[in-house]
Amino acid sequence: MESEFCVVLTTTNSDDNKKLIIESLLGRQLAACVQTMPIESHYIWEGKVCSDNEFLLIIKSTQSCYQQVEKCIVELHNYEVPQVVKLPFVDGFNPYLSWLKENTRL
């Protein structure tokens, strides 16, 4: 059973890029909420082990908005290959889910 809600995760190493993505998603009503936290990422890029201080964006949205959320992030992102992953969630506190649905447009 697929939920109508999802969480989308992305990261960026730029405070300005973080703010741009958040303002665009919320302004277009593609997300009802975006939470952020500083993280330290370790990864392989072009065959080298790298690390970066980044911001994790936790985006609360709906399945119907996901394609537009992904497109918005990719268009605005400062990375060549940004992380954009969708995590569906099956259940939650009904008043919260109602609020989430009311604050996304699709």
XYZ file of N, CA and C in Angstrom:
318
model
N 0.851 -1.182 0.000
C 0.000 0.000 0.000
C 0.894 1.243 0.000
N 0.725 2.101 -0.972
C 1.540 3.310 -1.066
C 0.833 4.462 -0.364
N 1.566 5.147 0.471
C 1.055 6.296 1.202
C 0.952 7.492 0.276
N 0.096 8.434 0.623
C 0.040 9.659 -0.179
C 1.075 10.686 0.272
N 1.815 10.373 1.333
C 2.792 11.300 1.890
C 4.204 10.767 1.718
N 5.179 11.679 1.754
C 6.572 11.254 1.661
C 7.481 12.279 2.321
N 8.681 11.826 2.606
C 9.767 12.674 3.068
C 10.812 12.630 1.966
N 11.338 13.775 1.586
C 12.392 13.856 0.586
C 13.639 14.381 1.288
N 14.773 13.727 1.022
C 16.040 14.139 1.625
C 16.973 14.682 0.564
N 17.619 15.784 0.891
C 18.683 16.313 0.058
C 19.712 16.957 0.977
N 20.907 17.185 0.458
C 21.963 17.842 1.223
C 22.589 18.932 0.369
N 23.180 19.916 1.036
C 23.956 20.945 0.359
C 25.016 21.450 1.327
N 26.111 21.939 0.776
C 27.172 22.484 1.624
C 27.137 24.009 1.673
N 26.072 24.604 1.151
C 25.968 26.063 1.062
C 24.715 26.555 1.786
N 24.908 27.474 2.733
C 23.769 28.062 3.435
C 22.853 28.804 2.465
N 23.433 29.528 1.504
C 22.615 30.241 0.516
C 21.806 29.274 -0.333
N 22.405 28.161 -0.744
C 21.689 27.176 -1.553
C 20.581 26.521 -0.735
N 20.875 26.241 0.523
C 19.864 25.681 1.431
C 18.648 26.602 1.491
N 18.881 27.889 1.724
C 17.786 28.853 1.833
C 17.015 28.981 0.525
N 17.714 28.980 -0.603
C 17.070 29.077 -1.914
C 16.132 27.897 -2.157
N 16.606 26.697 -1.869
C 15.777 25.504 -2.065
C 14.558 25.535 -1.151
N 14.771 25.867 0.116
C 13.663 25.916 1.075
C 12.621 26.946 0.645
N 13.061 28.148 0.335
C 12.113 29.206 -0.058
C 11.336 28.824 -1.304
N 11.996 28.184 -2.251
C 11.326 27.782 -3.479
C 10.296 26.678 -3.226
N 10.664 25.671 -2.459
C 9.731 24.578 -2.170
C 8.510 25.062 -1.400
N 8.746 25.878 -0.375
C 7.621 26.370 0.420
C 6.801 27.390 -0.361
N 7.477 28.257 -1.102
C 6.773 29.269 -1.889
C 5.894 28.686 -2.975
N 6.293 27.560 -3.530
C 5.501 26.882 -4.573
C 4.513 25.874 -3.984
N 4.473 25.785 -2.672
C 3.636 24.827 -1.947
C 3.914 23.382 -2.377
N 5.185 23.090 -2.624
C 5.587 21.725 -2.946
C 5.936 20.949 -1.678
N 6.095 21.652 -0.579
C 6.363 21.052 0.717
C 5.613 21.847 1.771
N 5.206 21.151 2.817
C 4.541 21.827 3.925
C 5.542 22.236 4.995
N 6.685 21.557 5.026
C 7.681 21.799 6.065
C 9.038 21.324 5.567
N 10.080 22.056 5.913
C 11.448 21.631 5.635
C 12.250 21.828 6.916
N 12.820 20.748 7.409
C 13.681 20.818 8.577
C 15.117 20.676 8.113
N 16.038 21.314 8.831
C 17.449 21.227 8.466
C 18.288 20.889 9.683
N 19.411 20.266 9.406
C 20.379 20.019 10.465
C 21.764 19.937 9.851
N 22.762 20.393 10.577
C 24.135 20.261 10.081
C 24.580 18.808 10.212
N 25.278 18.320 9.197
C 25.797 16.955 9.210
C 27.204 16.944 8.632
N 27.900 15.874 8.845
C 29.197 15.643 8.235
C 29.041 14.452 7.302
N 29.304 14.637 6.019
C 29.136 13.577 5.023
C 30.487 13.049 4.572
N 30.552 11.754 4.372
C 31.745 11.081 3.859
C 31.293 10.262 2.661
N 31.993 10.404 1.533
C 31.516 9.797 0.296
C 32.666 9.635 -0.691
N 32.372 8.903 -1.747
C 33.345 8.753 -2.822
C 32.865 9.582 -4.008
N 33.755 10.443 -4.530
C 33.442 11.271 -5.688
C 34.646 11.239 -6.623
N 34.379 10.856 -7.853
C 35.421 10.761 -8.881
C 36.604 9.932 -8.391
N 36.286 8.809 -7.725
C 37.301 7.862 -7.289
C 38.063 8.238 -6.030
N 37.688 9.340 -5.404
C 38.392 9.786 -4.195
C 37.446 9.794 -3.000
N 37.982 9.469 -1.832
C 37.217 9.582 -0.595
C 37.197 11.056 -0.205
N 36.010 11.582 -0.002
C 35.822 13.003 0.327
C 34.992 13.134 1.599
N 35.051 14.295 2.196
C 34.163 14.615 3.315
C 33.796 16.088 3.225
N 32.643 16.404 3.751
C 32.113 17.753 3.654
C 31.202 18.031 4.840
N 31.197 19.252 5.310
C 30.166 19.703 6.238
C 28.995 20.156 5.388
N 27.844 19.591 5.667
C 26.659 19.872 4.856
C 25.459 20.156 5.744
N 24.385 20.546 5.089
C 23.069 20.662 5.713
C 22.197 19.567 5.122
N 21.525 18.829 5.987
C 20.529 17.861 5.545
C 19.179 18.558 5.551
N 18.469 18.500 4.428
C 17.121 19.048 4.334
C 16.148 17.880 4.373
N 15.233 17.923 5.319
C 14.201 16.911 5.490
C 12.895 17.571 5.067
N 12.407 17.164 3.913
C 11.291 17.849 3.253
C 10.030 17.001 3.392
N 8.978 17.553 4.006
C 7.711 16.847 4.159
C 6.792 17.262 3.024
N 6.320 16.275 2.280
C 5.520 16.568 1.097
C 4.534 15.426 0.837
N 3.976 15.446 -0.360
C 3.064 14.385 -0.784
C 3.652 13.670 -1.994
N 3.198 12.439 -2.195
C 3.647 11.669 -3.355
C 3.352 12.428 -4.647
N 2.198 13.081 -4.707
C 1.814 13.779 -5.937
C 2.712 14.979 -6.237
N 3.397 15.507 -5.233
C 4.307 16.636 -5.438
C 5.737 16.197 -5.730
N 6.046 14.905 -5.546
C 7.439 14.486 -5.585
C 8.166 14.888 -6.870
N 7.604 14.653 -8.026
C 8.309 14.965 -9.275
C 8.671 16.448 -9.357
N 7.772 17.310 -8.911
C 8.049 18.745 -8.917
C 9.078 19.117 -7.854
N 9.049 18.434 -6.712
C 10.054 18.660 -5.670
C 11.430 18.303 -6.222
N 11.531 17.131 -6.836
C 12.810 16.698 -7.415
C 13.301 17.693 -8.465
N 12.420 18.100 -9.347
C 12.790 19.045 -10.406
C 13.285 20.367 -9.814
N 12.596 20.865 -8.818
C 12.981 22.123 -8.170
C 14.368 22.005 -7.538
N 14.606 20.927 -6.811
C 15.902 20.739 -6.158
C 17.015 20.663 -7.199
N 16.827 19.852 -8.237
C 17.862 19.675 -9.257
C 18.156 20.992 -9.977
N 17.116 21.764 -10.279
C 17.302 23.045 -10.975
C 18.068 24.064 -10.137
N 17.848 24.064 -8.824
C 18.429 25.090 -7.957
C 19.717 24.657 -7.267
N 20.026 23.391 -7.306
C 21.119 22.847 -6.501
C 22.490 23.252 -7.023
N 23.431 23.424 -6.100
C 24.789 23.794 -6.466
C 25.676 22.574 -6.746
N 25.158 21.357 -6.590
C 25.930 20.144 -6.873
C 25.639 19.643 -8.277
N 26.631 19.026 -8.873
C 26.462 18.385 -10.182
C 25.481 17.219 -10.094
N 25.589 16.435 -9.026
C 24.705 15.282 -8.810
C 24.174 15.352 -7.368
N 23.092 16.097 -7.144
C 22.576 16.222 -5.779
C 21.870 14.957 -5.313
N 21.946 14.723 -4.021
C 21.140 13.657 -3.422
C 19.693 14.112 -3.431
N 18.821 13.313 -4.009
C 17.382 13.536 -3.914
C 16.772 12.143 -3.766
N 16.310 11.826 -2.565
C 15.704 10.524 -2.328
C 14.357 10.710 -1.647
N 13.425 9.856 -2.039
C 12.059 9.915 -1.505
C 11.847 8.737 -0.574
N 11.346 9.014 0.613
C 11.005 7.990 1.588
C 9.501 8.068 1.861
N 8.737 7.090 1.426
C 7.303 7.117 1.738
C 7.090 6.801 3.217
N 6.044 7.345 3.791
C 5.680 6.902 5.134
C 4.222 6.493 5.133
N 3.956 5.450 5.853
C 2.672 4.770 5.784
C 1.628 5.385 6.699
N 2.053 5.878 7.836
C 1.077 6.346 8.806
C 1.668 7.490 9.611
N 0.819 8.196 10.315
C 1.247 9.290 11.164
C 0.059 9.864 11.909
N 0.324 10.836 12.736
C -0.708 11.520 13.516
C -1.657 12.223 12.548
N -2.925 11.844 12.548
C -3.872 12.336 11.546
C -3.961 13.860 11.445
N -3.991 14.601 12.549
C -4.011 16.064 12.411
C -2.773 16.595 11.683
N -1.605 15.987 11.935
C -0.385 16.410 11.239
C -0.484 16.098 9.753
N -0.947 14.907 9.411
C -1.074 14.529 8.005
C -2.092 15.418 7.289
N -3.156 15.782 7.973
C -4.142 16.705 7.383
C -3.513 18.061 7.113
N -2.712 18.557 8.066
C -2.017 19.831 7.884
C -1.057 19.745 6.703
N -0.317 18.642 6.607
C 0.629 18.455 5.510
C -0.107 18.508 4.160
N -1.213 17.800 4.081
C -1.999 17.758 2.844
C -2.548 19.143 2.485
N -3.027 19.880 3.477
C -3.589 21.206 3.245
C -2.543 22.212 2.767
N -1.285 21.966 3.061
C -0.243 22.935 2.751
C 0.660 22.531 1.578
N 0.211 21.573 0.791
C 0.865 21.228 -0.470
C -0.193 21.340 -1.551
N 0.219 21.712 -2.734
C -0.767 22.090 -3.755
C -1.213 20.976 -4.671
N -0.451 19.927 -4.840
C -0.831 18.885 -5.812
C -1.518 17.723 -5.139
